Amino acid sequence: AEALEGYANRASVAPGETIGFCVRADAAHIAFSLEIYRRGVRDQLVTTLDGTAFVPGQQDDASLASSGCAWPVACQLTVPAQWTTGYYVAKLTSRTESAWIPFVVRPASGAPKAKIVAKLSDTTSQAYNAWGGRSLYSTPFVPRVSFDRPYAGNLTLYEQYQLPFVQWAEANGYAMDYCSSLDLHAEPRFLAGYRLLLSIGHDEYWTLEMREQIEAFLAGGGNVSFLSANTCYWQARLDTRDGGRVLVCYK
């Protein structure tokens, strides 16, 4: 079997920026293709890339789940200017294997395309991601999980809790931009220029920086609609020693 898996080195990317895909295989010289789709009412194939997977030998996946895999970039993409903001997935395929890698295409900083922005809850998706046998729900409890690892199994939190709303909103003509939770954490003025933020799906894990930005947005006349349960339930932080790519929550 050609076990094949991968992750993106960024949660979101704007047109003109570059995103890399880090891919591991269990056997040498595994060629793969990467089909990138924008997900919505209809899946739209936007480009196809090719690469060769990294074969690292024996690794302790449980340790990597908390520290990050640090696999090399197998292929990368500079997002074209004409790509529409949205929820994207890269379908990773070899001769016998396939896997999915999610990411967000957001507008360029300070250049909203719509008055509404929908936040995809990638912090929560990583909290539940059990790749390597470690999540914020595993036993024994571990307080650290990395974004630099594949998703174990399917993309339930994206596909079950968020994609149906995205499809409904786009089918009904709502113009929306998209962002990740990490965008609200990293860019204190990300919401400037928007009138409405949508929190959709299971939006459970927040950092202080995310919360403070949204409170400032509300105080300045912005609007927020929470279309989720367990919203803002746990306060987490992003470990700057790991480039902000490790989610920490001691509960």
mmCIF file of C-alpha atoms in Angstrom:
data_model
loop_
_atom_site.group_PDB
_atom_site.id
_atom_site.type_symbol
_atom_site.label_atom_id
_atom_site.label_comp_id
_atom_site.label_asym_id
_atom_site.label_seq_id
_atom_site.Cartn_x
_atom_site.Cartn_y
_atom_site.Cartn_z
ATOM 1 C CA ALA A 1 0.000 0.000 0.000
ATOM 2 C CA GLU A 2 1.128 3.535 -0.740
ATOM 3 C CA ALA A 3 0.120 5.332 2.455
ATOM 4 C CA LEU A 4 -0.026 8.986 1.465
ATOM 5 C CA GLU A 5 -0.886 12.021 3.575
ATOM 6 C CA GLY A 6 -0.148 15.718 3.750
ATOM 7 C CA TYR A 7 -0.940 19.167 5.086
ATOM 8 C CA ALA A 8 -0.710 22.798 3.982
ATOM 9 C CA ASN A 9 1.882 25.046 5.576
ATOM 10 C CA ARG A 10 -0.623 27.895 5.865
ATOM 11 C CA ALA A 11 -4.227 27.954 7.068
ATOM 12 C CA SER A 12 -5.171 30.687 4.615
ATOM 13 C CA VAL A 13 -3.613 32.463 1.681
ATOM 14 C CA ALA A 14 -4.448 35.606 -0.307
ATOM 15 C CA PRO A 15 -4.050 36.091 -4.069
ATOM 16 C CA GLY A 16 -0.401 36.681 -4.874
ATOM 17 C CA GLU A 17 0.784 34.724 -1.813
ATOM 18 C CA THR A 18 2.305 31.235 -1.883
ATOM 19 C CA ILE A 19 1.068 28.131 -0.079
ATOM 20 C CA GLY A 20 3.080 24.922 0.225
ATOM 21 C CA PHE A 21 1.864 21.330 0.517
ATOM 22 C CA CYS A 22 3.933 18.926 2.624
ATOM 23 C CA VAL A 23 3.401 15.274 1.687
ATOM 24 C CA ARG A 24 4.609 12.001 3.214
ATOM 25 C CA ALA A 25 4.500 8.476 1.796
ATOM 26 C CA ASP A 26 5.465 5.090 3.237
ATOM 27 C CA ALA A 27 7.386 3.970 0.161
ATOM 28 C CA ALA A 28 10.075 5.601 -1.934
ATOM 29 C CA HIS A 29 9.471 7.638 -5.093
ATOM 30 C CA ILE A 30 5.721 8.025 -4.754
ATOM 31 C CA ALA A 31 4.526 10.404 -7.438
ATOM 32 C CA PHE A 32 1.256 12.176 -6.730
ATOM 33 C CA SER A 33 -1.108 14.695 -8.227
ATOM 34 C CA LEU A 34 -2.819 17.473 -6.311
ATOM 35 C CA GLU A 35 -6.193 18.613 -7.611
ATOM 36 C CA ILE A 36 -7.316 21.861 -6.003
ATOM 37 C CA TYR A 37 -11.028 22.552 -5.745
ATOM 38 C CA ARG A 38 -13.044 25.493 -4.543
ATOM 39 C CA ARG A 39 -15.963 24.011 -2.622
ATOM 40 C CA GLY A 40 -19.413 25.591 -2.873
ATOM 41 C CA VAL A 41 -22.705 24.836 -4.568
ATOM 42 C CA ARG A 42 -20.584 22.948 -7.105
ATOM 43 C CA ASP A 43 -16.995 21.854 -6.656
ATOM 44 C CA GLN A 44 -14.802 23.821 -9.049
ATOM 45 C CA LEU A 45 -11.456 22.361 -10.115
ATOM 46 C CA VAL A 46 -9.091 25.341 -10.305
ATOM 47 C CA THR A 47 -5.683 23.761 -10.908
ATOM 48 C CA THR A 48 -3.633 20.556 -10.760
ATOM 49 C CA LEU A 49 -0.100 20.181 -9.407
ATOM 50 C CA ASP A 50 2.339 17.245 -9.390
ATOM 51 C CA GLY A 51 5.038 16.216 -6.942
ATOM 52 C CA THR A 52 6.961 13.438 -5.243
ATOM 53 C CA ALA A 53 6.241 12.534 -1.634
ATOM 54 C CA PHE A 54 8.796 12.676 1.181
ATOM 55 C CA VAL A 55 9.720 9.302 2.740
ATOM 56 C CA PRO A 56 11.028 10.027 6.259
ATOM 57 C CA GLY A 57 11.556 6.514 7.620
ATOM 58 C CA GLN A 58 10.416 5.673 11.129
ATOM 59 C CA GLN A 59 8.796 8.603 12.954
ATOM 60 C CA ASP A 60 6.992 8.996 16.258
ATOM 61 C CA ASP A 61 3.684 10.398 15.038
ATOM 62 C CA ALA A 62 2.448 10.989 18.587
ATOM 63 C CA SER A 63 5.353 13.345 19.239
ATOM 64 C CA LEU A 64 4.920 15.045 15.862
ATOM 65 C CA ALA A 65 1.231 15.645 16.594
ATOM 66 C CA SER A 66 2.250 18.057 19.347
ATOM 67 C CA SER A 67 5.407 19.562 17.837
ATOM 68 C CA GLY A 68 4.659 19.562 14.095
ATOM 69 C CA CYS A 69 5.816 17.199 11.355
ATOM 70 C CA ALA A 70 8.294 19.543 9.629
ATOM 71 C CA TRP A 71 8.019 17.617 6.366
ATOM 72 C CA PRO A 72 9.527 19.428 3.376
ATOM 73 C CA VAL A 73 7.299 21.202 0.876
ATOM 74 C CA ALA A 74 6.598 18.777 -1.971
ATOM 75 C CA CYS A 75 4.891 21.329 -4.211
ATOM 76 C CA GLN A 76 3.694 24.885 -3.872
ATOM 77 C CA LEU A 77 1.313 27.313 -5.480
ATOM 78 C CA THR A 78 1.131 31.079 -5.823
ATOM 79 C CA VAL A 79 -2.571 31.910 -5.751
ATOM 80 C CA PRO A 80 -3.668 33.701 -8.957
ATOM 81 C CA ALA A 81 -5.335 37.103 -8.691
ATOM 82 C CA GLN A 82 -8.557 35.809 -10.262
ATOM 83 C CA TRP A 83 -9.218 33.121 -7.640
ATOM 84 C CA THR A 84 -12.369 33.778 -5.617
ATOM 85 C CA THR A 85 -12.164 33.890 -1.833
ATOM 86 C CA GLY A 86 -13.585 30.698 -0.361
ATOM 87 C CA TYR A 87 -13.150 27.247 1.176
ATOM 88 C CA TYR A 88 -10.674 25.169 -0.835
ATOM 89 C CA VAL A 89 -9.428 21.591 -0.625
ATOM 90 C CA ALA A 90 -6.448 19.928 -2.260
ATOM 91 C CA LYS A 91 -7.148 16.321 -3.219
ATOM 92 C CA LEU A 92 -3.925 14.362 -2.899
ATOM 93 C CA THR A 93 -3.850 11.256 -5.130
ATOM 94 C CA SER A 94 -1.275 8.579 -5.902
ATOM 95 C CA ARG A 95 -1.733 5.281 -7.755
ATOM 96 C CA THR A 96 -3.693 3.724 -4.872
ATOM 97 C CA GLU A 97 -4.194 6.406 -2.207
ATOM 98 C CA SER A 98 -5.998 9.710 -1.737
ATOM 99 C CA ALA A 99 -6.249 12.308 1.021
ATOM 100 C CA TRP A 100 -7.689 15.793 1.495
ATOM 101 C CA ILE A 101 -5.995 19.018 2.602
ATOM 102 C CA PRO A 102 -8.193 22.033 3.520
ATOM 103 C CA PHE A 103 -7.272 25.709 3.302
ATOM 104 C CA VAL A 104 -8.901 29.106 2.874
ATOM 105 C CA VAL A 105 -8.370 31.703 0.170
ATOM 106 C CA ARG A 106 -8.998 35.077 1.795
ATOM 107 C CA PRO A 107 -8.995 38.576 0.277
ATOM 108 C CA ALA A 108 -5.794 40.558 0.261
ATOM 109 C CA SER A 109 -5.170 42.337 3.567
ATOM 110 C CA GLY A 110 -7.197 45.527 3.839
ATOM 111 C CA ALA A 111 -9.101 44.827 0.622
ATOM 112 C CA PRO A 112 -12.498 43.248 1.411
ATOM 113 C CA LYS A 113 -14.475 42.079 -1.609
ATOM 114 C CA ALA A 114 -17.813 41.876 0.255
ATOM 115 C CA LYS A 115 -19.494 43.316 3.343
ATOM 116 C CA ILE A 116 -19.852 39.857 4.927
ATOM 117 C CA VAL A 117 -16.970 37.630 6.014
ATOM 118 C CA ALA A 118 -17.473 33.989 7.048
ATOM 119 C CA LYS A 119 -14.932 32.479 9.441
ATOM 120 C CA LEU A 120 -14.011 28.816 9.046
ATOM 121 C CA SER A 121 -13.091 27.401 12.456
ATOM 122 C CA ASP A 122 -9.727 25.784 11.828
ATOM 123 C CA THR A 123 -8.632 26.138 15.466
ATOM 124 C CA THR A 124 -11.538 23.905 16.473
ATOM 125 C CA SER A 125 -10.859 21.457 13.637
ATOM 126 C CA GLN A 126 -7.284 21.036 14.880
ATOM 127 C CA ALA A 127 -8.417 20.621 18.499
ATOM 128 C CA TYR A 128 -10.432 17.568 17.393
ATOM 129 C CA ASN A 129 -7.923 16.309 14.802
ATOM 130 C CA ALA A 130 -6.598 12.998 16.207
ATOM 131 C CA TRP A 131 -3.724 12.439 13.766
ATOM 132 C CA GLY A 132 -0.880 10.701 15.570
ATOM 133 C CA GLY A 133 -3.314 9.565 18.264
ATOM 134 C CA ARG A 134 -3.234 13.027 19.819
ATOM 135 C CA SER A 135 -5.916 15.700 20.065
ATOM 136 C CA LEU A 136 -7.188 17.998 22.803
ATOM 137 C CA TYR A 137 -9.534 15.098 23.660
ATOM 138 C CA SER A 138 -7.044 12.221 23.724
ATOM 139 C CA THR A 139 -6.121 10.094 26.731
ATOM 140 C CA PRO A 140 -3.719 10.806 28.301
ATOM 141 C CA PHE A 141 -4.525 14.488 27.874
ATOM 142 C CA VAL A 142 -2.061 16.581 25.873
ATOM 143 C CA PRO A 143 -2.363 20.388 25.826
ATOM 144 C CA ARG A 144 -0.596 20.951 22.483
ATOM 145 C CA VAL A 145 -1.596 20.067 18.918
ATOM 146 C CA SER A 146 0.092 21.254 15.734
ATOM 147 C CA PHE A 147 -1.342 22.645 12.519
ATOM 148 C CA ASP A 148 1.639 21.083 10.736
ATOM 149 C CA ARG A 149 0.111 17.610 10.436
ATOM 150 C CA PRO A 150 -2.509 15.874 8.294
ATOM 151 C CA TYR A 151 -6.133 15.494 9.290
ATOM 152 C CA ALA A 152 -6.945 12.029 10.616
ATOM 153 C CA GLY A 153 -9.742 10.487 8.577
ATOM 154 C CA ASN A 154 -12.172 12.910 6.965
ATOM 155 C CA LEU A 155 -12.761 16.646 7.378
ATOM 156 C CA THR A 156 -15.901 16.316 9.501
ATOM 157 C CA LEU A 157 -15.896 19.758 11.106
ATOM 158 C CA TYR A 158 -15.387 21.467 7.757
ATOM 159 C CA GLU A 159 -17.696 19.251 5.733
ATOM 160 C CA GLN A 160 -20.518 18.591 8.206
ATOM 161 C CA TYR A 161 -20.728 21.854 10.138
ATOM 162 C CA GLN A 162 -19.518 24.539 7.713
ATOM 163 C CA LEU A 163 -19.812 23.445 4.086
ATOM 164 C CA PRO A 164 -23.655 23.107 4.106
ATOM 165 C CA PHE A 165 -23.996 26.751 5.168
ATOM 166 C CA VAL A 166 -21.454 27.859 2.570
ATOM 167 C CA GLN A 167 -23.412 26.029 -0.131
ATOM 168 C CA TRP A 168 -26.748 27.458 1.049
ATOM 169 C CA ALA A 169 -25.468 31.037 1.260
ATOM 170 C CA GLU A 170 -23.814 30.961 -2.140
ATOM 171 C CA ALA A 171 -26.859 29.290 -3.743
ATOM 172 C CA ASN A 172 -29.002 32.135 -2.397
ATOM 173 C CA GLY A 173 -26.789 34.862 -3.768
ATOM 174 C CA TYR A 174 -25.008 36.089 -0.640
ATOM 175 C CA ALA A 175 -21.662 37.669 -1.468
ATOM 176 C CA MET A 176 -19.164 36.624 1.222
ATOM 177 C CA ASP A 177 -15.473 36.737 1.864
ATOM 178 C CA TYR A 178 -13.823 33.925 3.839
ATOM 179 C CA CYS A 179 -11.162 33.760 6.509
ATOM 180 C CA SER A 180 -9.691 31.327 9.005
ATOM 181 C CA SER A 181 -9.589 31.689 12.768
ATOM 182 C CA LEU A 182 -5.855 32.320 12.451
ATOM 183 C CA ASP A 183 -6.507 35.433 10.356
ATOM 184 C CA LEU A 184 -8.461 37.013 13.222
ATOM 185 C CA HIS A 185 -5.685 36.037 15.618
ATOM 186 C CA ALA A 186 -2.804 37.367 13.519
ATOM 187 C CA GLU A 187 -4.265 40.536 11.986
ATOM 188 C CA PRO A 188 -5.808 42.869 14.603
ATOM 189 C CA ARG A 189 -7.497 44.993 11.905
ATOM 190 C CA PHE A 190 -8.675 42.126 9.708
ATOM 191 C CA LEU A 191 -12.374 43.005 10.154
ATOM 192 C CA ALA A 192 -11.965 46.654 9.119
ATOM 193 C CA GLY A 193 -14.239 47.323 6.152
ATOM 194 C CA TYR A 194 -16.720 44.537 6.943
ATOM 195 C CA ARG A 195 -20.250 44.992 8.269
ATOM 196 C CA LEU A 196 -20.910 41.399 9.378
ATOM 197 C CA LEU A 197 -18.823 38.470 10.626
ATOM 198 C CA LEU A 198 -20.391 35.014 10.452
ATOM 199 C CA SER A 199 -19.255 32.403 12.968
ATOM 200 C CA ILE A 200 -20.429 29.141 11.419
ATOM 201 C CA GLY A 201 -20.194 25.516 12.427
ATOM 202 C CA HIS A 202 -18.681 24.366 15.677
ATOM 203 C CA ASP A 203 -16.661 27.464 16.647
ATOM 204 C CA GLU A 204 -15.346 26.329 20.027
ATOM 205 C CA TYR A 205 -11.641 27.262 20.391
ATOM 206 C CA TRP A 206 -10.690 30.948 20.480
ATOM 207 C CA THR A 207 -7.608 32.913 21.381
ATOM 208 C CA LEU A 208 -7.712 36.137 23.378
ATOM 209 C CA GLU A 209 -6.636 38.022 20.247
ATOM 210 C CA MET A 210 -9.618 36.680 18.289
ATOM 211 C CA ARG A 211 -12.041 37.616 21.057
ATOM 212 C CA GLU A 212 -10.603 41.111 21.505
ATOM 213 C CA GLN A 213 -10.796 41.864 17.785
ATOM 214 C CA ILE A 214 -14.440 40.832 17.608
ATOM 215 C CA GLU A 215 -15.339 42.847 20.722
ATOM 216 C CA ALA A 216 -13.655 45.912 19.174
ATOM 217 C CA PHE A 217 -15.507 45.252 15.908
ATOM 218 C CA LEU A 218 -18.828 45.189 17.784
ATOM 219 C CA ALA A 219 -17.965 48.305 19.779
ATOM 220 C CA GLY A 220 -17.226 50.107 16.511
ATOM 221 C CA GLY A 221 -20.631 49.293 15.027
ATOM 222 C CA GLY A 222 -19.911 45.955 13.386
ATOM 223 C CA ASN A 223 -22.223 42.966 13.558
ATOM 224 C CA VAL A 224 -21.563 39.329 14.423
ATOM 225 C CA SER A 225 -23.879 36.373 13.834
ATOM 226 C CA PHE A 226 -23.114 33.177 15.753
ATOM 227 C CA LEU A 227 -24.531 30.218 13.816
ATOM 228 C CA SER A 228 -22.962 27.566 16.001
ATOM 229 C CA ALA A 229 -23.012 25.803 19.341
ATOM 230 C CA ASN A 230 -20.251 25.802 21.982
ATOM 231 C CA THR A 231 -19.135 29.158 20.615
ATOM 232 C CA CYS A 232 -16.006 30.607 22.239
ATOM 233 C CA TYR A 233 -16.117 27.790 24.798
ATOM 234 C CA TRP A 234 -12.376 27.274 25.371
ATOM 235 C CA GLN A 235 -9.646 29.899 25.485
ATOM 236 C CA ALA A 236 -6.564 28.679 23.649
ATOM 237 C CA ARG A 237 -3.345 30.308 22.545
ATOM 238 C CA LEU A 238 -0.921 29.874 19.677
ATOM 239 C CA ASP A 239 2.668 29.137 20.675
ATOM 240 C CA THR A 240 4.849 31.806 19.078
ATOM 241 C CA ARG A 241 7.944 29.637 19.619
ATOM 242 C CA ASP A 242 6.523 27.323 16.943
ATOM 243 C CA GLY A 243 5.643 30.095 14.523
ATOM 244 C CA GLY A 244 2.083 30.265 15.810
ATOM 245 C CA ARG A 245 1.389 26.831 14.345
ATOM 246 C CA VAL A 246 0.815 24.995 17.638
ATOM 247 C CA LEU A 247 -2.546 25.306 19.412
ATOM 248 C CA VAL A 248 -2.250 25.206 23.209
ATOM 249 C CA CYS A 249 -5.179 24.712 25.600
ATOM 250 C CA TYR A 250 -4.767 23.451 29.156
ATOM 251 C CA LYS A 251 -8.507 23.503 29.957
#
